Amino acid sequence: MNLLVTGGAGFIGTNFVRYIMNRRPGWAVTVLDKLTYAGRRENLSEFEGSPGYRFIQGDICDPEAVREAMDGCSGVVNFAAETHVDRSIDDPSSFVKTDVEGVRVLLEEFRKEDSRKMFLQISTDEVYGSVENGRSGEGDPLCPRSPYSASKAGGELLAMSYFTTFGVPVTVTRASNNYGPYQYPEKLIPLFITNAFEAEKLPLYGDGGNMRDWLFVDDHCSALVAVLERGRPGHIYNVGDGQELTNTEVTTAIIEATGADGNLVRHVEDRLGHDRRYAVDISKLQRELGWKPETDFATGISATVNWYRENSRWWKSIKSGEFREYYRKMYSEKLENSERIR
Ligand code: NAD
Ligand code: TYD
């Protein structure tokens, strides 16, 4: 397999490229990444110069960059996206551009060669919208409710339309919330871990009762390899773990694992349109591809906290850059208005 991995310098992409380089030594990997605020080439510096590894800085919306990167590739895994819900509420434009138009540019280049084997579009369980009861199955209607999830829904629908219209071998995965090493500290888990280390406040949105199904990133990677190797074109696969936790429960686990002071928690004004719960039915992936998750939340969160403890240079350099202004804009007013809860 000669894979093009777009967005390979981001959180899941970095973990996925490392997973492939270590476990599928015969595969070649080209990373195409724009290196937005969320991407770091140095995440993968150990592979620079390795046979079979190539890094190209470029935008998936740029047909020329895509043509160069896709040359000789038999498969594409498209992780490249704008990914943070709060940023999408602040300004949706880059989300529509990358998460929809970028997918179109990739598909147009991909379909030029009949011999290409699989276009794997990485989507999200957020396309189902908020699920108060039960679990979303792959055939359920989509009801995205944030500019992020609406853009991701647009991207995957477009990808599937290339399967139906042009016979392009497209497969879509819809994963639940991932956590693990190299996650940009704007997302709940790395934000709270790093804030806890720095004795900064932990801004919990609303009542803290929103629920997510937390998936350790290596389990997501093993699911994606199963889909690449045995998944069926034209099919959609949910990926999740069933480890449903409220944000308050996640926060408590982080406080315990970091040894931080519980008084750091602040309930702040809720996110606009905040989805209450996501939960996916993963029986199709289990039944058809024999995949199962391996990492329970207690093990995964402890490994994640240890990684951030041991790699403080990685996140401190992020938190001292663009992130500072982002954090001030997103949180300072919310935190000023917050109530101390403990
Ligand atoms: P991330 O924000 O950490 O990384 C995104 C990467 O894409 C970065 O390296 C960035 O530089 C790159 N990128 C952004 N725009 C680009 C463009 N126009 N051209 C080329 N590269 C570009 O994201 P992540 O958390 O690793 O998510 C990866 C994928 O998985 C996304 O498609 C996301 O929607 C999906 N997903 C994420 C989660 C999660 O919990 N993180 C869950 C389900 C699905
Ligand atoms: P997040 O990591 O942004 O992922 P997503 O919104 O894609 O699920 O958020 C996970 C949950 O944590 C979500 O319910 C929002 C909540 N949250 C907070 O309470 N405080 C925060 O500062 C952030 C970033 C998220």
JSON list of N, CA and C and ligand atoms in Angstrom, two decimals, residues 83-86 124-126 146 148 176-178 183-192 195 202-206 208-212 214 246-248 250-251 266 268-271 274-278 326-327 331 334, ligand 2:
[
{"chain": "A", "resi": 83, "resn": "THR", "atom": "N", "xyz": [-10.98, 21.33, 12.95]},
{"chain": "A", "resi": 83, "resn": "THR", "atom": "CA", "xyz": [-11.61, 20.32, 13.81]},
{"chain": "A", "resi": 83, "resn": "THR", "atom": "C", "xyz": [-12.22, 20.82, 15.11]},
{"chain": "A", "resi": 84, "resn": "HIS", "atom": "N", "xyz": [-12.01, 22.10, 15.46]},
{"chain": "A", "resi": 84, "resn": "HIS", "atom": "CA", "xyz": [-12.47, 22.46, 16.81]},
{"chain": "A", "resi": 84, "resn": "HIS", "atom": "C", "xyz": [-13.81, 23.19, 16.77]},
{"chain": "A", "resi": 85, "resn": "VAL", "atom": "N", "xyz": [-14.80, 22.62, 17.44]},
{"chain": "A", "resi": 85, "resn": "VAL", "atom": "CA", "xyz": [-16.17, 23.14, 17.42]},
{"chain": "A", "resi": 85, "resn": "VAL", "atom": "C", "xyz": [-16.21, 24.61, 17.84]},
{"chain": "A", "resi": 86, "resn": "ASP", "atom": "N", "xyz": [-15.49, 24.96, 18.90]},
{"chain": "A", "resi": 86, "resn": "ASP", "atom": "CA", "xyz": [-15.55, 26.36, 19.37]},
{"chain": "A", "resi": 86, "resn": "ASP", "atom": "C", "xyz": [-15.03, 27.33, 18.32]},
{"chain": "A", "resi": 124, "resn": "THR", "atom": "N", "xyz": [-16.89, 11.95, 11.55]},
{"chain": "A", "resi": 124, "resn": "THR", "atom": "CA", "xyz": [-17.07, 12.05, 13.00]},
{"chain": "A", "resi": 124, "resn": "THR", "atom": "C", "xyz": [-18.49, 11.64, 13.40]},
{"chain": "A", "resi": 125, "resn": "ASP", "atom": "N", "xyz": [-18.61, 11.16, 14.63]},
{"chain": "A", "resi": 125, "resn": "ASP", "atom": "CA", "xyz": [-19.95, 10.84, 15.13]},
{"chain": "A", "resi": 125, "resn": "ASP", "atom": "C", "xyz": [-20.79, 12.10, 15.33]},
{"chain": "A", "resi": 126, "resn": "GLU", "atom": "N", "xyz": [-20.15, 13.28, 15.26]},
{"chain": "A", "resi": 126, "resn": "GLU", "atom": "CA", "xyz": [-20.90, 14.52, 15.46]},
{"chain": "A", "resi": 126, "resn": "GLU", "atom": "C", "xyz": [-21.87, 14.79, 14.32]},
{"chain": "A", "resi": 146, "resn": "SER", "atom": "N", "xyz": [-23.42, 21.90, 14.53]},
{"chain": "A", "resi": 146, "resn": "SER", "atom": "CA", "xyz": [-22.42, 22.97, 14.65]},
{"chain": "A", "resi": 146, "resn": "SER", "atom": "C", "xyz": [-21.82, 23.20, 13.26]},
{"chain": "A", "resi": 148, "resn": "TYR", "atom": "N", "xyz": [-18.84, 23.04, 12.51]},
{"chain": "A", "resi": 148, "resn": "TYR", "atom": "CA", "xyz": [-17.85, 21.96, 12.32]},
{"chain": "A", "resi": 148, "resn": "TYR", "atom": "C", "xyz": [-18.54, 20.70, 11.81]},
{"chain": "A", "resi": 176, "resn": "SER", "atom": "N", "xyz": [-15.86, 8.47, 17.33]},
{"chain": "A", "resi": 176, "resn": "SER", "atom": "CA", "xyz": [-16.24, 9.26, 18.50]},
{"chain": "A", "resi": 176, "resn": "SER", "atom": "C", "xyz": [-15.02, 10.06, 18.97]},
{"chain": "A", "resi": 177, "resn": "ASN", "atom": "N", "xyz": [-15.17, 10.81, 20.06]},
{"chain": "A", "resi": 177, "resn": "ASN", "atom": "CA", "xyz": [-14.09, 11.67, 20.56]},
{"chain": "A", "resi": 177, "resn": "ASN", "atom": "C", "xyz": [-12.83, 10.87, 20.87]},
{"chain": "A", "resi": 178, "resn": "ASN", "atom": "N", "xyz": [-11.72, 11.26, 20.28]},
{"chain": "A", "resi": 178, "resn": "ASN", "atom": "CA", "xyz": [-10.43, 10.62, 20.54]},
{"chain": "A", "resi": 178, "resn": "ASN", "atom": "C", "xyz": [-9.68, 11.34, 21.65]},
{"chain": "A", "resi": 183, "resn": "GLN", "atom": "N", "xyz": [-2.43, 15.63, 21.17]},
{"chain": "A", "resi": 183, "resn": "GLN", "atom": "CA", "xyz": [-3.67, 16.36, 20.87]},
{"chain": "A", "resi": 183, "resn": "GLN", "atom": "C", "xyz": [-3.48, 17.83, 21.24]},
{"chain": "A", "resi": 184, "resn": "TYR", "atom": "N", "xyz": [-3.83, 18.70, 20.34]},
{"chain": "A", "resi": 184, "resn": "TYR", "atom": "CA", "xyz": [-3.66, 20.15, 20.54]},
{"chain": "A", "resi": 184, "resn": "TYR", "atom": "C", "xyz": [-4.45, 20.57, 21.78]},
{"chain": "A", "resi": 185, "resn": "PRO", "atom": "N", "xyz": [-3.84, 21.35, 22.65]},
{"chain": "A", "resi": 185, "resn": "PRO", "atom": "CA", "xyz": [-4.48, 21.62, 23.95]},
{"chain": "A", "resi": 185, "resn": "PRO", "atom": "C", "xyz": [-5.64, 22.60, 23.94]},
{"chain": "A", "resi": 186, "resn": "GLU", "atom": "N", "xyz": [-6.39, 22.63, 22.83]},
{"chain": "A", "resi": 186, "resn": "GLU", "atom": "CA", "xyz": [-7.66, 23.37, 22.82]},
{"chain": "A", "resi": 186, "resn": "GLU", "atom": "C", "xyz": [-8.81, 22.42, 23.15]},
{"chain": "A", "resi": 187, "resn": "LYS", "atom": "N", "xyz": [-8.62, 21.11, 22.94]},
{"chain": "A", "resi": 187, "resn": "LYS", "atom": "CA", "xyz": [-9.68, 20.14, 23.18]},
{"chain": "A", "resi": 187, "resn": "LYS", "atom": "C", "xyz": [-9.76, 19.82, 24.68]},
{"chain": "A", "resi": 188, "resn": "LEU", "atom": "N", "xyz": [-10.92, 19.33, 25.10]},
{"chain": "A", "resi": 188, "resn": "LEU", "atom": "CA", "xyz": [-11.17, 19.17, 26.55]},
{"chain": "A", "resi": 188, "resn": "LEU", "atom": "C", "xyz": [-10.02, 18.47, 27.29]},
{"chain": "A", "resi": 189, "resn": "ILE", "atom": "N", "xyz": [-9.66, 17.27, 26.87]},
{"chain": "A", "resi": 189, "resn": "ILE", "atom": "CA", "xyz": [-8.74, 16.47, 27.69]},
{"chain": "A", "resi": 189, "resn": "ILE", "atom": "C", "xyz": [-7.34, 17.09, 27.77]},
{"chain": "A", "resi": 190, "resn": "PRO", "atom": "N", "xyz": [-6.70, 17.44, 26.64]},
{"chain": "A", "resi": 190, "resn": "PRO", "atom": "CA", "xyz": [-5.36, 18.04, 26.79]},
{"chain": "A", "resi": 190, "resn": "PRO", "atom": "C", "xyz": [-5.40, 19.45, 27.40]},
{"chain": "A", "resi": 191, "resn": "LEU", "atom": "N", "xyz": [-6.50, 20.18, 27.20]},
{"chain": "A", "resi": 191, "resn": "LEU", "atom": "CA", "xyz": [-6.60, 21.51, 27.84]},
{"chain": "A", "resi": 191, "resn": "LEU", "atom": "C", "xyz": [-6.62, 21.34, 29.36]},
{"chain": "A", "resi": 192, "resn": "PHE", "atom": "N", "xyz": [-7.45, 20.41, 29.81]},
{"chain": "A", "resi": 192, "resn": "PHE", "atom": "CA", "xyz": [-7.59, 20.25, 31.26]},
{"chain": "A", "resi": 192, "resn": "PHE", "atom": "C", "xyz": [-6.34, 19.63, 31.88]},
{"chain": "A", "resi": 195, "resn": "ASN", "atom": "N", "xyz": [-3.73, 22.53, 31.83]},
{"chain": "A", "resi": 195, "resn": "ASN", "atom": "CA", "xyz": [-4.12, 23.55, 32.81]},
{"chain": "A", "resi": 195, "resn": "ASN", "atom": "C", "xyz": [-3.91, 23.03, 34.23]},
{"chain": "A", "resi": 202, "resn": "LEU", "atom": "N", "xyz": [-10.04, 25.13, 35.31]},
{"chain": "A", "resi": 202, "resn": "LEU", "atom": "CA", "xyz": [-10.56, 24.13, 34.37]},
{"chain": "A", "resi": 202, "resn": "LEU", "atom": "C", "xyz": [-11.99, 24.54, 34.00]},
{"chain": "A", "resi": 203, "resn": "PRO", "atom": "N", "xyz": [-12.15, 25.18, 32.83]},
{"chain": "A", "resi": 203, "resn": "PRO", "atom": "CA", "xyz": [-13.45, 25.75, 32.48]},
{"chain": "A", "resi": 203, "resn": "PRO", "atom": "C", "xyz": [-14.44, 24.73, 31.91]},
{"chain": "A", "resi": 204, "resn": "LEU", "atom": "N", "xyz": [-15.32, 24.26, 32.75]},
{"chain": "A", "resi": 204, "resn": "LEU", "atom": "CA", "xyz": [-16.28, 23.23, 32.36]},
{"chain": "A", "resi": 204, "resn": "LEU", "atom": "C", "xyz": [-17.55, 23.93, 31.84]},
{"chain": "A", "resi": 205, "resn": "TYR", "atom": "N", "xyz": [-17.93, 23.60, 30.61]},
{"chain": "A", "resi": 205, "resn": "TYR", "atom": "CA", "xyz": [-19.08, 24.28, 30.01]},
{"chain": "A", "resi": 205, "resn": "TYR", "atom": "C", "xyz": [-20.40, 23.79, 30.64]},
{"chain": "A", "resi": 206, "resn": "GLY", "atom": "N", "xyz": [-21.28, 24.73, 30.91]},
{"chain": "A", "resi": 206, "resn": "GLY", "atom": "CA", "xyz": [-22.63, 24.40, 31.38]},
{"chain": "A", "resi": 206, "resn": "GLY", "atom": "C", "xyz": [-22.61, 23.62, 32.68]},
{"chain": "A", "resi": 208, "resn": "GLY", "atom": "N", "xyz": [-21.73, 20.49, 33.01]},
{"chain": "A", "resi": 208, "resn": "GLY", "atom": "CA", "xyz": [-20.72, 19.41, 33.01]},
{"chain": "A", "resi": 208, "resn": "GLY", "atom": "C", "xyz": [-21.32, 18.05, 32.71]},
{"chain": "A", "resi": 209, "resn": "GLY", "atom": "N", "xyz": [-22.62, 18.03, 32.38]},
{"chain": "A", "resi": 209, "resn": "GLY", "atom": "CA", "xyz": [-23.31, 16.74, 32.18]},
{"chain": "A", "resi": 209, "resn": "GLY", "atom": "C", "xyz": [-23.30, 16.24, 30.74]},
{"chain": "A", "resi": 210, "resn": "ASN", "atom": "N", "xyz": [-22.68, 16.97, 29.83]},
{"chain": "A", "resi": 210, "resn": "ASN", "atom": "CA", "xyz": [-22.63, 16.51, 28.42]},
{"chain": "A", "resi": 210, "resn": "ASN", "atom": "C", "xyz": [-21.80, 15.24, 28.34]},
{"chain": "A", "resi": 211, "resn": "MET", "atom": "N", "xyz": [-22.23, 14.33, 27.48]},
{"chain": "A", "resi": 211, "resn": "MET", "atom": "CA", "xyz": [-21.57, 13.01, 27.44]},
{"chain": "A", "resi": 211, "resn": "MET", "atom": "C", "xyz": [-20.90, 12.77, 26.09]},
{"chain": "A", "resi": 212, "resn": "ARG", "atom": "N", "xyz": [-19.74, 12.15, 26.17]},
{"chain": "A", "resi": 212, "resn": "ARG", "atom": "CA", "xyz": [-18.99, 11.76, 24.97]},
{"chain": "A", "resi": 212, "resn": "ARG", "atom": "C", "xyz": [-18.54, 10.31, 25.17]},
{"chain": "A", "resi": 214, "resn": "TRP", "atom": "N", "xyz": [-15.47, 8.16, 24.74]},
{"chain": "A", "resi": 214, "resn": "TRP", "atom": "CA", "xyz": [-14.03, 8.43, 24.57]},
{"chain": "A", "resi": 214, "resn": "TRP", "atom": "C", "xyz": [-13.29, 7.22, 24.02]},
{"chain": "A", "resi": 246, "resn": "THR", "atom": "N", "xyz": [-19.54, 11.63, 31.44]},
{"chain": "A", "resi": 246, "resn": "THR", "atom": "CA", "xyz": [-19.88, 13.05, 31.43]},
{"chain": "A", "resi": 246, "resn": "THR", "atom": "C", "xyz": [-18.57, 13.84, 31.50]},
{"chain": "A", "resi": 247, "resn": "ASN", "atom": "N", "xyz": [-18.64, 15.10, 31.11]},
{"chain": "A", "resi": 247, "resn": "ASN", "atom": "CA", "xyz": [-17.44, 15.94, 31.20]},
{"chain": "A", "resi": 247, "resn": "ASN", "atom": "C", "xyz": [-16.98, 16.09, 32.65]},
{"chain": "A", "resi": 248, "resn": "THR", "atom": "N", "xyz": [-17.93, 16.08, 33.58]},
{"chain": "A", "resi": 248, "resn": "THR", "atom": "CA", "xyz": [-17.54, 16.15, 34.99]},
{"chain": "A", "resi": 248, "resn": "THR", "atom": "C", "xyz": [-16.74, 14.90, 35.37]},
{"chain": "A", "resi": 250, "resn": "VAL", "atom": "N", "xyz": [-14.91, 13.04, 33.38]},
{"chain": "A", "resi": 250, "resn": "VAL", "atom": "CA", "xyz": [-13.59, 13.15, 32.75]},
{"chain": "A", "resi": 250, "resn": "VAL", "atom": "C", "xyz": [-12.70, 14.09, 33.57]},
{"chain": "A", "resi": 251, "resn": "THR", "atom": "N", "xyz": [-13.30, 15.20, 34.00]},
{"chain": "A", "resi": 251, "resn": "THR", "atom": "CA", "xyz": [-12.53, 16.20, 34.77]},
{"chain": "A", "resi": 251, "resn": "THR", "atom": "C", "xyz": [-12.04, 15.59, 36.09]},
{"chain": "A", "resi": 266, "resn": "ARG", "atom": "N", "xyz": [-14.12, 25.33, 37.24]},
{"chain": "A", "resi": 266, "resn": "ARG", "atom": "CA", "xyz": [-15.09, 26.42, 37.16]},
{"chain": "A", "resi": 266, "resn": "ARG", "atom": "C", "xyz": [-16.19, 26.04, 36.18]},
{"chain": "A", "resi": 268, "resn": "VAL", "atom": "N", "xyz": [-18.51, 27.33, 33.57]},
{"chain": "A", "resi": 268, "resn": "VAL", "atom": "CA", "xyz": [-18.59, 28.57, 32.78]},
{"chain": "A", "resi": 268, "resn": "VAL", "atom": "C", "xyz": [-19.78, 28.49, 31.84]},
{"chain": "A", "resi": 269, "resn": "GLU", "atom": "N", "xyz": [-20.10, 29.64, 31.26]},
{"chain": "A", "resi": 269, "resn": "GLU", "atom": "CA", "xyz": [-21.20, 29.75, 30.29]},
{"chain": "A", "resi": 269, "resn": "GLU", "atom": "C", "xyz": [-21.08, 28.65, 29.24]},
{"chain": "A", "resi": 270, "resn": "ASP", "atom": "N", "xyz": [-22.21, 28.08, 28.87]},
{"chain": "A", "resi": 270, "resn": "ASP", "atom": "CA", "xyz": [-22.19, 26.93, 27.97]},
{"chain": "A", "resi": 270, "resn": "ASP", "atom": "C", "xyz": [-21.80, 27.32, 26.55]},
{"chain": "A", "resi": 271, "resn": "ARG", "atom": "N", "xyz": [-21.29, 26.33, 25.80]},
{"chain": "A", "resi": 271, "resn": "ARG", "atom": "CA", "xyz": [-21.04, 26.49, 24.36]},
{"chain": "A", "resi": 271, "resn": "ARG", "atom": "C", "xyz": [-22.38, 26.67, 23.66]},
{"chain": "A", "resi": 274, "resn": "HIS", "atom": "N", "xyz": [-24.59, 23.50, 22.21]},
{"chain": "A", "resi": 274, "resn": "HIS", "atom": "CA", "xyz": [-23.77, 22.38, 22.74]},
{"chain": "A", "resi": 274, "resn": "HIS", "atom": "C", "xyz": [-24.51, 21.04, 22.66]},
{"chain": "A", "resi": 275, "resn": "ASP", "atom": "N", "xyz": [-24.00, 20.12, 21.86]},
{"chain": "A", "resi": 275, "resn": "ASP", "atom": "CA", "xyz": [-24.61, 18.78, 21.76]},
{"chain": "A", "resi": 275, "resn": "ASP", "atom": "C", "xyz": [-24.49, 18.06, 23.11]},
{"chain": "A", "resi": 276, "resn": "ARG", "atom": "N", "xyz": [-25.62, 17.53, 23.57]},
{"chain": "A", "resi": 276, "resn": "ARG", "atom": "CA", "xyz": [-25.64, 16.92, 24.90]},
{"chain": "A", "resi": 276, "resn": "ARG", "atom": "C", "xyz": [-24.89, 15.59, 24.93]},
{"chain": "A", "resi": 277, "resn": "ARG", "atom": "N", "xyz": [-25.12, 14.80, 23.91]},
{"chain": "A", "resi": 277, "resn": "ARG", "atom": "CA", "xyz": [-24.55, 13.44, 23.98]},
{"chain": "A", "resi": 277, "resn": "ARG", "atom": "C", "xyz": [-24.30, 12.90, 22.58]},
{"chain": "A", "resi": 278, "resn": "TYR", "atom": "N", "xyz": [-23.18, 12.20, 22.43]},
{"chain": "A", "resi": 278, "resn": "TYR", "atom": "CA", "xyz": [-22.92, 11.41, 21.23]},
{"chain": "A", "resi": 278, "resn": "TYR", "atom": "C", "xyz": [-22.72, 9.97, 21.69]},
{"chain": "A", "resi": 326, "resn": "TYR", "atom": "N", "xyz": [-5.82, 33.00, 21.52]},
{"chain": "A", "resi": 326, "resn": "TYR", "atom": "CA", "xyz": [-7.03, 32.18, 21.39]},
{"chain": "A", "resi": 326, "resn": "TYR", "atom": "C", "xyz": [-7.68, 31.98, 22.77]},
{"chain": "A", "resi": 327, "resn": "TYR", "atom": "N", "xyz": [-6.87, 31.62, 23.74]},
{"chain": "A", "resi": 327, "resn": "TYR", "atom": "CA", "xyz": [-7.41, 31.30, 25.07]},
{"chain": "A", "resi": 327, "resn": "TYR", "atom": "C", "xyz": [-8.03, 32.55, 25.72]},
{"chain": "A", "resi": 331, "resn": "TYR", "atom": "N", "xyz": [-11.88, 32.40, 26.56]},
{"chain": "A", "resi": 331, "resn": "TYR", "atom": "CA", "xyz": [-12.14, 32.02, 27.95]},
{"chain": "A", "resi": 331, "resn": "TYR", "atom": "C", "xyz": [-12.12, 33.15, 28.97]},
{"chain": "A", "resi": 334, "resn": "LYS", "atom": "N", "xyz": [-15.55, 34.33, 30.01]},
{"chain": "A", "resi": 334, "resn": "LYS", "atom": "CA", "xyz": [-16.28, 33.20, 30.62]},
{"chain": "A", "resi": 334, "resn": "LYS", "atom": "C", "xyz": [-15.77, 32.93, 32.03]},
{"chain": "B", "resi": 2, "resn": "TYD", "atom": "P1", "xyz": [-14.11, 19.01, 22.73]},
{"chain": "B", "resi": 2, "resn": "TYD", "atom": "O1", "xyz": [-12.83, 18.40, 23.21]},
{"chain": "B", "resi": 2, "resn": "TYD", "atom": "O2", "xyz": [-14.06, 20.41, 22.20]},
{"chain": "B", "resi": 2, "resn": "TYD", "atom": "O3", "xyz": [-14.71, 17.99, 21.67]},
{"chain": "B", "resi": 2, "resn": "TYD", "atom": "P2", "xyz": [-16.18, 18.02, 20.95]},
{"chain": "B", "resi": 2, "resn": "TYD", "atom": "O4", "xyz": [-16.82, 19.32, 21.19]},
{"chain": "B", "resi": 2, "resn": "TYD", "atom": "O5", "xyz": [-15.81, 17.85, 19.52]},
{"chain": "B", "resi": 2, "resn": "TYD", "atom": "O6", "xyz": [-16.92, 16.88, 21.54]},
{"chain": "B", "resi": 2, "resn": "TYD", "atom": "O7", "xyz": [-15.16, 18.99, 23.92]},
{"chain": "B", "resi": 2, "resn": "TYD", "atom": "C1", "xyz": [-15.52, 17.80, 24.56]},
{"chain": "B", "resi": 2, "resn": "TYD", "atom": "C2", "xyz": [-16.59, 18.15, 25.58]},
{"chain": "B", "resi": 2, "resn": "TYD", "atom": "O8", "xyz": [-16.01, 18.99, 26.58]},
{"chain": "B", "resi": 2, "resn": "TYD", "atom": "C3", "xyz": [-17.73, 18.94, 25.00]},
{"chain": "B", "resi": 2, "resn": "TYD", "atom": "O9", "xyz": [-18.94, 18.54, 25.66]},
{"chain": "B", "resi": 2, "resn": "TYD", "atom": "C4", "xyz": [-17.41, 20.38, 25.36]},
{"chain": "B", "resi": 2, "resn": "TYD", "atom": "C5", "xyz": [-16.69, 20.24, 26.67]},
{"chain": "B", "resi": 2, "resn": "TYD", "atom": "N1", "xyz": [-15.66, 21.27, 26.95]},
{"chain": "B", "resi": 2, "resn": "TYD", "atom": "C6", "xyz": [-15.68, 21.97, 28.16]},
{"chain": "B", "resi": 2, "resn": "TYD", "atom": "O10", "xyz": [-16.53, 21.74, 29.04]},
{"chain": "B", "resi": 2, "resn": "TYD", "atom": "N2", "xyz": [-14.72, 22.92, 28.38]},
{"chain": "B", "resi": 2, "resn": "TYD", "atom": "C7", "xyz": [-13.77, 23.20, 27.46]},
{"chain": "B", "resi": 2, "resn": "TYD", "atom": "O11", "xyz": [-12.93, 24.12, 27.70]},
{"chain": "B", "resi": 2, "resn": "TYD", "atom": "C8", "xyz": [-13.75, 22.47, 26.21]},
{"chain": "B", "resi": 2, "resn": "TYD", "atom": "C9", "xyz": [-12.71, 22.74, 25.18]},
{"chain": "B", "resi": 2, "resn": "TYD", "atom": "C10", "xyz": [-14.72, 21.51, 26.02]}
]
